[in-house]
Amino acid sequence: MITSREGGYELSTDPDRLDVGLVHHWLSTDAFWARGRSRETVERSVRGSLNFAVHDASGAQVAYARVVTDRATFAWLCDVYVARAHRGKGLGTWMAGAVRDHLAPYGLKRILLSTLDAHEVYAKAGFVRFPTPENLMILSPAQ
C-alpha cells in the first residue's frame, strides 16, 4: 500500500522501503517507551509486525508505526514515531488513520494502543479512551 498527501509525503507498507537502522535509532535514543531497545529487538519486532513508514518528497523516511495483529480479531498499534523536524504536520494522525483503514477489511473487534501524551492525535483518527480500563491486565515478564 502506498498513499500520498500534500507536502510530498508518502506512506508505505512496503518492507523494502523501511530503514530499520533509522527506526532503531529513533526508538532507542528518543522514544521514552523504547529507550535503550537493542537493534536485535527492533529487527525482531519489525519482522513480526505490519509496518508503516512515511517518506518525505526526497524519499527520506520521516515517520514509523507498526501493528501487531492476527488479522482476524485484534491489533495493537505501537512504536509510532515522527521525526522531530516533521512533527506538527499531522503525520501521526495520518498514520493512525492509515492503520485503521488498512485493517478495516479484516473486521477486527479491537485495535488498541497505549499513549502517555498523544490522545488528541489518535482521537482525530477515531480512537477513544478504553471504556473499561479496570478490565485490562498486564504481565511484564521481561522486567
Backbone as a printed PyTorch tensor [residue, N CA C, xyz], in Angstrom:
tensor([[[  0.8410,  -1.1760,   0.0000],
         [  0.0000,   0.0000,   0.0000],
         [  0.8860,   1.2380,   0.0000]],

        [[  0.6000,   2.1620,  -0.8780],
         [  1.2850,   3.4600,  -0.9020],
         [  0.2120,   4.5360,  -1.0440]],

        [[  0.2770,   5.5360,  -0.1720],
         [ -0.6600,   6.6500,  -0.1810],
         [  0.1410,   7.9470,  -0.1380]],

        [[ -0.3290,   8.9640,  -0.8480],
         [  0.3500,  10.2640,  -0.8550],
         [ -0.5310,  11.3310,  -0.2370]],

        [[  0.1090,  12.4010,   0.1870],
         [ -0.6320,  13.5620,   0.6950],
         [  0.1660,  14.8270,   0.4380]],

        [[ -0.4610,  15.9730,   0.7300],
         [  0.1860,  17.2610,   0.4820],
         [  1.5450,  17.3210,   1.1780]],

        [[  2.3910,  18.1250,   0.6290],
         [  3.7330,  18.2690,   1.1740],
         [  4.7080,  17.2340,   0.6260]],

        [[  4.2290,  16.3940,  -0.3020],
         [  5.1000,  15.3900,  -0.8990],
         [  5.3270,  14.1600,  -0.0510]],

        [[  4.5430,  14.0030,   1.0160],
         [  4.6980,  12.8380,   1.8800],
         [  4.0520,  11.6070,   1.2590]],

        [[  4.6810,  10.4690,   1.5020],
         [  4.1740,   9.1960,   1.0170],
         [  4.1940,   8.1980,   2.1670]],

        [[  3.0940,   7.4830,   2.3600],
         [  3.0010,   6.4520,   3.3910],
         [  3.0280,   5.1060,   2.6920]],

        [[  3.8420,   4.1920,   3.2090],
         [  4.0220,   2.9070,   2.5470],
         [  4.0860,   1.7690,   3.5590]],

        [[  3.5850,   0.6100,   3.1460],
         [  3.7520,  -0.6140,   3.9190],
         [  4.7750,  -1.5360,   3.2610]],

        [[  5.4840,  -1.0350,   2.2650],
         [  6.4830,  -1.8200,   1.5440],
         [  7.6990,  -2.0420,   2.4510]],

        [[  7.9680,  -3.2870,   2.8450],
         [  9.0900,  -3.5370,   3.7570],
         [ 10.4480,  -3.1670,   3.1640]],

        [[ 10.5570,  -3.1370,   1.8510],
         [ 11.8290,  -2.7730,   1.2200],
         [ 12.1580,  -1.2890,   1.3670]],

        [[ 11.1630,  -0.4740,   1.6930],
         [ 11.4000,   0.9670,   1.8660],
         [ 11.6880,   1.3340,   3.3160]],

        [[ 11.5930,   0.3750,   4.2050],
         [ 11.7600,   0.6240,   5.6330],
         [ 13.2400,   0.6920,   5.9990]],

        [[ 13.6400,   1.7530,   6.6720],
         [ 15.0120,   1.9230,   7.1540],
         [ 15.0630,   1.4720,   8.6140]],

        [[ 15.3470,   0.1990,   8.8230],
         [ 15.3230,  -0.3810,  10.1700],
         [ 16.3840,   0.2550,  11.0580]],

        [[ 17.5270,   0.6000,  10.4970],
         [ 18.5600,   1.2660,  11.2840],
         [ 18.0900,   2.6040,  11.8230]],

        [[ 17.3820,   3.3560,  11.0040],
         [ 16.8380,   4.6380,  11.4390],
         [ 15.7510,   4.4360,  12.4930]],

        [[ 14.8840,   3.4550,  12.2700],
         [ 13.8360,   3.1530,  13.2560],
         [ 14.4790,   2.7850,  14.5840]],

        [[ 15.5080,   1.9490,  14.5580],
         [ 16.2040,   1.5920,  15.7940],
         [ 16.7740,   2.8400,  16.4720]],

        [[ 17.4020,   3.7050,  15.6960],
         [ 17.9700,   4.9350,  16.2720],
         [ 16.8770,   5.7660,  16.9470]],

        [[ 15.7760,   6.0090,  16.2320],
         [ 14.6820,   6.7970,  16.8130],
         [ 14.1870,   6.1900,  18.1170]],

        [[ 13.8560,   4.8990,  18.0550],
         [ 13.2450,   4.2570,  19.2190],
         [ 14.2190,   4.1670,  20.3910]],

        [[ 15.4480,   3.7630,  20.1160],
         [ 16.3890,   3.5060,  21.2100],
         [ 16.9810,   4.7670,  21.8290]],

        [[ 16.9010,   5.9010,  21.1180],
         [ 17.5060,   7.1200,  21.6600],
         [ 16.5040,   8.2190,  21.9960]],

        [[ 15.3110,   8.2100,  21.3710],
         [ 14.4140,   9.3470,  21.5250],
         [ 12.9930,   8.9950,  21.9670]],

        [[ 12.6090,   7.7520,  21.8880],
         [ 11.2470,   7.3540,  22.2710],
         [ 11.2610,   6.8730,  23.7170]],

        [[ 10.5910,   7.5900,  24.6120],
         [ 10.6860,   7.2790,  26.0460],
         [ 10.3000,   5.8340,  26.3490]],

        [[  9.3840,   5.2530,  25.5760],
         [  8.9080,   3.8980,  25.8450],
         [  9.8750,   2.8200,  25.3460]],

        [[ 10.8640,   3.2120,  24.5240],
         [ 11.7530,   2.2100,  23.9330],
         [ 13.2240,   2.5570,  24.0950]],

        [[ 13.5220,   3.5670,  24.8970],
         [ 14.9140,   3.9950,  25.0580],
         [ 15.7790,   2.8080,  25.4770]],

        [[ 16.8780,   2.6320,  24.7540],
         [ 17.7930,   1.5410,  25.0680],
         [ 17.4440,   0.2180,  24.3970]],

        [[ 16.3680,   0.1730,  23.6410],
         [ 15.9710,  -1.0670,  22.9600],
         [ 17.0800,  -1.4880,  21.9980]],

        [[ 17.4290,  -2.7530,  22.0020],
         [ 18.5250,  -3.2370,  21.1590],
         [ 18.1180,  -3.3010,  19.6890]],

        [[ 19.1230,  -3.2680,  18.8400],
         [ 18.8950,  -3.3910,  17.3970],
         [ 18.2240,  -4.7330,  17.0970]],

        [[ 18.6820,  -5.7940,  17.7610],
         [ 18.1060,  -7.1280,  17.5470],
         [ 16.6140,  -7.1440,  17.8880]],

        [[ 16.2380,  -6.4990,  18.9820],
         [ 14.8270,  -6.4470,  19.3740],
         [ 14.0110,  -5.6790,  18.3480]],

        [[ 14.5340,  -4.5630,  17.8700],
         [ 13.8300,  -3.7900,  16.8440],
         [ 13.6770,  -4.6270,  15.5790]],

        [[ 14.7290,  -5.2820,  15.1500],
         [ 14.6470,  -6.1150,  13.9520],
         [ 13.6140,  -7.2250,  14.1070]],

        [[ 13.5930,  -7.8770,  15.2710],
         [ 12.6050,  -8.9420,  15.5260],
         [ 11.1940,  -8.3900,  15.5280]],

        [[ 11.0070,  -7.2260,  16.1430],
         [  9.6630,  -6.6280,  16.2040],
         [  9.1820,  -6.2220,  14.8130]],

        [[ 10.0850,  -5.7180,  13.9840],
         [  9.7340,  -5.3420,  12.6130],
         [  9.3120,  -6.5780,  11.8180]],

        [[ 10.0890,  -7.6550,  11.9560],
         [  9.7690,  -8.8950,  11.2180],
         [  8.4040,  -9.4560,  11.6080]],

        [[  8.0040,  -9.2760,  12.8670],
         [  6.7440,  -9.8350,  13.3460],
         [  5.5630,  -8.8900,  13.2450]],

        [[  5.7190,  -7.7670,  12.5400],
         [  4.6890,  -6.7400,  12.5200],
         [  4.3350,  -6.3060,  11.1080]],

        [[  3.2020,  -5.6380,  11.0090],
         [  2.8220,  -4.9160,   9.8020],
         [  3.3770,  -3.5070,   9.9960]],

        [[  4.2580,  -3.0640,   9.0940],
         [  4.9840,  -1.8140,   9.2720],
         [  4.4850,  -0.7230,   8.3360]],

        [[  4.4440,   0.5000,   8.8620],
         [  4.0360,   1.6830,   8.1150],
         [  5.1730,   2.6930,   8.2020]],

        [[  5.5900,   3.2440,   7.0680],
         [  6.6450,   4.2540,   7.0520],
         [  6.1810,   5.4360,   6.2180]],

        [[  6.5250,   6.6290,   6.6710],
         [  6.2550,   7.8450,   5.9170],
         [  7.5880,   8.3710,   5.4120]],

        [[  7.6010,   8.7340,   4.1310],
         [  8.7910,   9.3020,   3.4860],
         [  8.4510,  10.7000,   2.9860]],

        [[  9.4400,  11.5860,   3.0360],
         [  9.2150,  12.9390,   2.5230],
         [  9.4470,  12.9700,   1.0150]],

        [[  9.3480,  14.1500,   0.4350],
         [  9.4580,  14.2940,  -1.0220],
         [ 10.8080,  13.8340,  -1.5620]],

        [[ 11.8440,  13.8710,  -0.7250],
         [ 13.1720,  13.4290,  -1.1650],
         [ 13.3460,  11.9180,  -1.0580]],

        [[ 12.3670,  11.2480,  -0.4310],
         [ 12.4490,   9.8050,  -0.2400],
         [ 12.9700,   9.3870,   1.1130]],

        [[ 13.3580,  10.3540,   1.9490],
         [ 13.8690,  10.0450,   3.2830],
         [ 12.7190,   9.6250,   4.2000]],

        [[ 12.9590,   8.5980,   5.0040],
         [ 11.9410,   8.1690,   5.9600],
         [ 11.8580,   9.1790,   7.0970]],

        [[ 10.6340,   9.6080,   7.4300],
         [ 10.4480,  10.6260,   8.4620],
         [  9.5000,  10.1890,   9.5730]],

        [[  8.8890,   9.0070,   9.4410],
         [  7.9770,   8.5290,  10.4780],
         [  7.8280,   7.0180,  10.3660]],

        [[  7.3540,   6.4160,  11.4530],
         [  7.2130,   4.9640,  11.5220],
         [  6.0860,   4.5880,  12.4780]],

        [[  5.4310,   3.4930,  12.1840],
         [  4.4670,   2.8730,  13.0970],
         [  4.4150,   1.3950,  12.7500]],

        [[  4.0790,   0.5760,  13.7420],
         [  3.9120,  -0.8450,  13.4580],
         [  2.6630,  -1.3590,  14.1450]],

        [[  2.1470,  -2.4440,  13.5830],
         [  0.9420,  -3.0690,  14.1110],
         [  1.2210,  -4.5500,  14.3240]],

        [[  0.8900,  -5.0270,  15.5050],
         [  0.9340,  -6.4490,  15.8030],
         [ -0.5090,  -6.9330,  15.7150]],

        [[ -0.7750,  -7.9270,  14.8500],
         [ -2.1530,  -8.3540,  14.6400],
         [ -2.2420,  -9.8060,  14.1980]],

        [[ -3.3810, -10.4190,  14.5030],
         [ -3.6730, -11.7560,  13.9790],
         [ -4.4980, -11.6620,  12.6950]],

        [[ -4.8430, -10.4460,  12.2960],
         [ -5.6430, -10.1590,  11.0970],
         [ -7.0070, -10.8510,  11.1260]],

        [[ -7.4700, -11.1350,  12.3250],
         [ -8.7740, -11.7800,  12.4570],
         [ -9.6430, -11.1250,  13.5370]],

        [[ -9.0330, -10.8330,  14.7070],
         [ -9.8270, -10.3080,  15.8120],
         [ -9.2100,  -9.1040,  16.5170]],

        [[ -7.8920,  -8.9300,  16.4120],
         [ -7.2260,  -7.9790,  17.2920],
         [ -5.9960,  -7.3620,  16.6270]],

        [[ -5.6980,  -6.1220,  17.0020],
         [ -4.4560,  -5.4620,  16.5800],
         [ -3.9840,  -4.5110,  17.6680]],

        [[ -2.6850,  -4.3220,  17.7250],
         [ -2.0490,  -3.3950,  18.6610],
         [ -1.1770,  -2.4510,  17.8510]],

        [[ -1.5020,  -1.1730,  17.8670],
         [ -0.7190,  -0.1360,  17.2040],
         [  0.3550,   0.3360,  18.1730]],

        [[  1.6140,   0.3060,  17.7270],
         [  2.6880,   0.6710,  18.6460],
         [  3.8800,   1.2730,  17.9090]],

        [[  4.8300,   1.7460,  18.6860],
         [  6.0720,   2.3290,  18.1820],
         [  5.8350,   3.4130,  17.1350]],

        [[  4.8140,   4.2230,  17.3580],
         [  4.5430,   5.3410,  16.4530],
         [  5.5630,   6.4370,  16.7550]],

        [[  6.2960,   6.8280,  15.7250],
         [  7.3370,   7.8340,  15.8980],
         [  7.3790,   8.7390,  14.6720]],

        [[  7.4360,  10.0420,  14.9190],
         [  7.5880,  11.0310,  13.8520],
         [  8.8710,  11.8140,  14.1540]],

        [[  9.7480,  11.9040,  13.1670],
         [ 11.0000,  12.6400,  13.3380],
         [ 10.6970,  14.0660,  13.7880]],

        [[ 11.5080,  14.5860,  14.6680],
         [ 11.2590,  15.8990,  15.2750],
         [ 11.0160,  16.9970,  14.2400]],

        [[ 11.7660,  17.0090,  13.1610],
         [ 11.6260,  18.0640,  12.1500],
         [ 10.3060,  17.9890,  11.3930]],

        [[  9.5780,  16.8960,  11.5410],
         [  8.3300,  16.7160,  10.7940],
         [  7.1050,  16.6620,  11.7060]],

        [[  7.2970,  16.9250,  12.9710],
         [  6.1690,  16.9280,  13.9120],
         [  5.3080,  18.1550,  13.7010]],

        [[  4.0380,  18.0440,  14.0870],
         [  3.1170,  19.1560,  13.9570],
         [  2.5120,  19.2790,  12.5730]],

        [[  2.7230,  18.3000,  11.7230],
         [  2.2040,  18.3350,  10.3580],
         [  1.0970,  17.3000,  10.1400]],

        [[  0.6630,  16.6710,  11.2310],
         [ -0.4300,  15.6980,  11.1300],
         [ -0.0100,  14.3110,  10.6740]],

        [[  1.2850,  14.0350,  10.6740],
         [  1.7450,  12.7290,  10.1910],
         [  1.3390,  11.5900,  11.1190]],

        [[  1.3480,  11.8240,  12.4240],
         [  0.9270,  10.7850,  13.3690],
         [ -0.5280,  10.4180,  13.1760]],

        [[ -1.3730,  11.4220,  13.0390],
         [ -2.7960,  11.1720,  12.7960],
         [ -2.9940,  10.4930,  11.4500]],

        [[ -2.2420,  10.9080,  10.4480],
         [ -2.3300,  10.2950,   9.1250],
         [ -1.9770,   8.8090,   9.1960]],

        [[ -0.8990,   8.4860,   9.9170],
         [ -0.5200,   7.0760,  10.0580],
         [ -1.5860,   6.2890,  10.8050]],

        [[ -2.1190,   6.8630,  11.9000],
         [ -3.1520,   6.1600,  12.6620],
         [ -4.3860,   5.8990,  11.7930]],

        [[ -4.7590,   6.8690,  10.9750],
         [ -5.8870,   6.6870,  10.0640],
         [ -5.5860,   5.6470,   8.9990]],

        [[ -4.3520,   5.6300,   8.5110],
         [ -3.9590,   4.6300,   7.5090],
         [ -3.9870,   3.2310,   8.1040]],

        [[ -3.5590,   3.0980,   9.3430],
         [ -3.6270,   1.8070,  10.0360],
         [ -5.0830,   1.3690,  10.1530]],

        [[ -5.9320,   2.2710,  10.6220],
         [ -7.3660,   1.9820,  10.7490],
         [ -7.9410,   1.5120,   9.4140]],

        [[ -7.6600,   2.2490,   8.3610],
         [ -8.2100,   1.9180,   7.0460],
         [ -7.6310,   0.6180,   6.4890]],

        [[ -6.3470,   0.3980,   6.7120],
         [ -5.6980,  -0.8130,   6.2230],
         [ -6.2760,  -2.0580,   6.9080]],

        [[ -6.5980,  -1.9260,   8.1860],
         [ -7.1060,  -3.0710,   8.9510],
         [ -8.6110,  -3.2670,   8.8060]],

        [[ -9.3340,  -2.2840,   8.3070],
         [-10.7970,  -2.3440,   8.2080],
         [-11.3150,  -3.6080,   7.5270]],

        [[-10.7360,  -4.0580,   6.4180],
         [-11.2700,  -5.2490,   5.7500],
         [-11.2300,  -6.5230,   6.6000]],

        [[-10.4080,  -6.5490,   7.6350],
         [-10.3070,  -7.7430,   8.4710],
         [-11.4500,  -7.8620,   9.4770]],

        [[-12.1900,  -6.7870,   9.6970],
         [-13.3010,  -6.8340,  10.6430],
         [-12.8680,  -7.1080,  12.0740]],

        [[-11.7440,  -6.5210,  12.4790],
         [-11.2210,  -6.7500,  13.8250],
         [-12.1840,  -6.2370,  14.8920]],

        [[-12.2110,  -6.9180,  16.0180],
         [-13.0460,  -6.4660,  17.1320],
         [-12.4320,  -5.2470,  17.8190]],

        [[-11.0990,  -5.2270,  17.9100],
         [-10.4220,  -4.1290,  18.6020],
         [ -9.0760,  -3.8150,  17.9700]],

        [[ -8.7570,  -2.5220,  17.9340],
         [ -7.4080,  -2.0460,  17.6490],
         [ -7.0410,  -1.1980,  18.8600]],

        [[ -6.0570,  -1.6340,  19.6040],
         [ -5.6550,  -0.9370,  20.8200],
         [ -4.3300,  -0.2120,  20.6100]],

        [[ -4.0870,   0.7480,  21.4780],
         [ -2.7970,   1.4120,  21.5700],
         [ -2.6670,   1.9630,  22.9720]],

        [[ -1.4710,   2.3590,  23.3010],
         [ -1.2170,   2.9940,  24.5890],
         [ -0.4570,   4.2830,  24.3200]],

        [[ -0.8840,   5.3640,  24.9480],
         [ -0.1990,   6.6400,  24.7820],
         [ -0.1670,   7.3980,  26.0940]],

        [[  0.9240,   8.0680,  26.3260],
         [  1.0700,   8.8880,  27.5190],
         [  0.5390,  10.2910,  27.2920]],

        [[  0.7990,  10.8400,  26.0820],
         [  0.5220,  12.2560,  25.8800],
         [ -0.0100,  12.6310,  24.4960]],

        [[ -0.4080,  11.6490,  23.6930],
         [ -0.8430,  11.9680,  22.3310],
         [ -2.2920,  11.5520,  22.0760]],

        [[ -3.1180,  11.6320,  23.0940],
         [ -4.5210,  11.2200,  22.9530],
         [ -5.2270,  11.9590,  21.8190]],

        [[ -4.9570,  13.2600,  21.6860],
         [ -5.6470,  14.0470,  20.6560],
         [ -5.2210,  13.6340,  19.2470]],

        [[ -3.9890,  13.1860,  19.0840],
         [ -3.5130,  12.7110,  17.7780],
         [ -4.3550,  11.5150,  17.3330]],

        [[ -4.5420,  10.5720,  18.2300],
         [ -5.2700,   9.3480,  17.8970],
         [ -6.7820,   9.5760,  17.8630]],

        [[ -7.2650,  10.4970,  18.6710],
         [ -8.7060,  10.8100,  18.6520],
         [ -9.1360,  11.2960,  17.2780]],

        [[ -8.2620,  12.0530,  16.6010],
         [ -8.5850,  12.5460,  15.2590],
         [ -8.7470,  11.4060,  14.2570]],

        [[ -8.1940,  10.2320,  14.5660],
         [ -8.3210,   9.0610,  13.6990],
         [ -9.4300,   8.1270,  14.1920]],

        [[-10.1670,   8.5600,  15.2280],
         [-11.3000,   7.7840,  15.7030],
         [-11.0760,   6.9700,  16.9610]],

        [[ -9.8770,   6.9750,  17.5060],
         [ -9.6120,   6.2360,  18.7380],
         [-10.2550,   6.9590,  19.9250]],

        [[-10.7270,   6.1900,  20.8960],
         [-11.3200,   6.7280,  22.1180],
         [-10.6550,   6.0540,  23.3200]],

        [[-10.8360,   6.6510,  24.4700],
         [-10.3060,   6.0350,  25.6980],
         [-10.9830,   4.6840,  25.9000]],

        [[-10.2360,   3.7260,  26.4420],
         [-10.7780,   2.3950,  26.6770],
         [-11.9270,   2.5180,  27.6860]],

        [[-13.1110,   2.0000,  27.3380],
         [-14.2860,   2.2310,  28.1880],
         [-14.2380,   1.5240,  29.5400]],

        [[-13.5070,   0.4360,  29.6370],
         [-13.4420,  -0.3010,  30.9020],
         [-11.9920,  -0.6520,  31.2310]],

        [[-11.1880,   0.3550,  31.5680],
         [ -9.7710,   0.0770,  31.8460],
         [ -9.5810,  -0.8900,  33.0160]],

        [[-10.5630,  -0.9710,  33.8830],
         [-10.4540,  -1.8950,  35.0030],
         [-10.4430,  -3.3570,  34.5510]],

        [[-10.8250,  -3.6180,  33.3010],
         [-10.7940,  -4.9840,  32.7730],
         [ -9.4200,  -5.3800,  32.2470]],

        [[ -8.5610,  -4.4050,  31.9980],
         [ -7.2450,  -4.6860,  31.4260],
         [ -6.2830,  -5.1740,  32.4830]],

        [[ -5.4270,  -6.0860,  32.0740],
         [ -4.3740,  -6.5860,  32.9360],
         [ -3.0810,  -6.6210,  32.1180]],

        [[ -1.9640,  -6.7010,  32.8040],
         [ -0.6630,  -6.7320,  32.1360],
         [  0.2330,  -7.7450,  32.8160]],

        [[  1.0420,  -8.4100,  32.0210],
         [  2.0960,  -9.2950,  32.5120],
         [  3.3790,  -8.7940,  31.8850]],

        [[  4.3540,  -8.4450,  32.6970],
         [  5.6170,  -7.9010,  32.1910],
         [  6.7800,  -8.7960,  32.5900]],

        [[  6.9050,  -9.9600,  31.9560],
         [  7.9570, -10.9030,  32.3740],
         [  9.3800, -10.4410,  32.0680]],

        [[  9.5460,  -9.4920,  31.1440],
         [ 10.9000,  -9.0560,  30.7680],
         [ 11.4780,  -8.0230,  31.7270]],

        [[ 10.7490,  -7.6340,  32.7290],
         [ 11.2520,  -6.5890,  33.6310],
         [ 12.0830,  -7.1410,  34.7460]]])
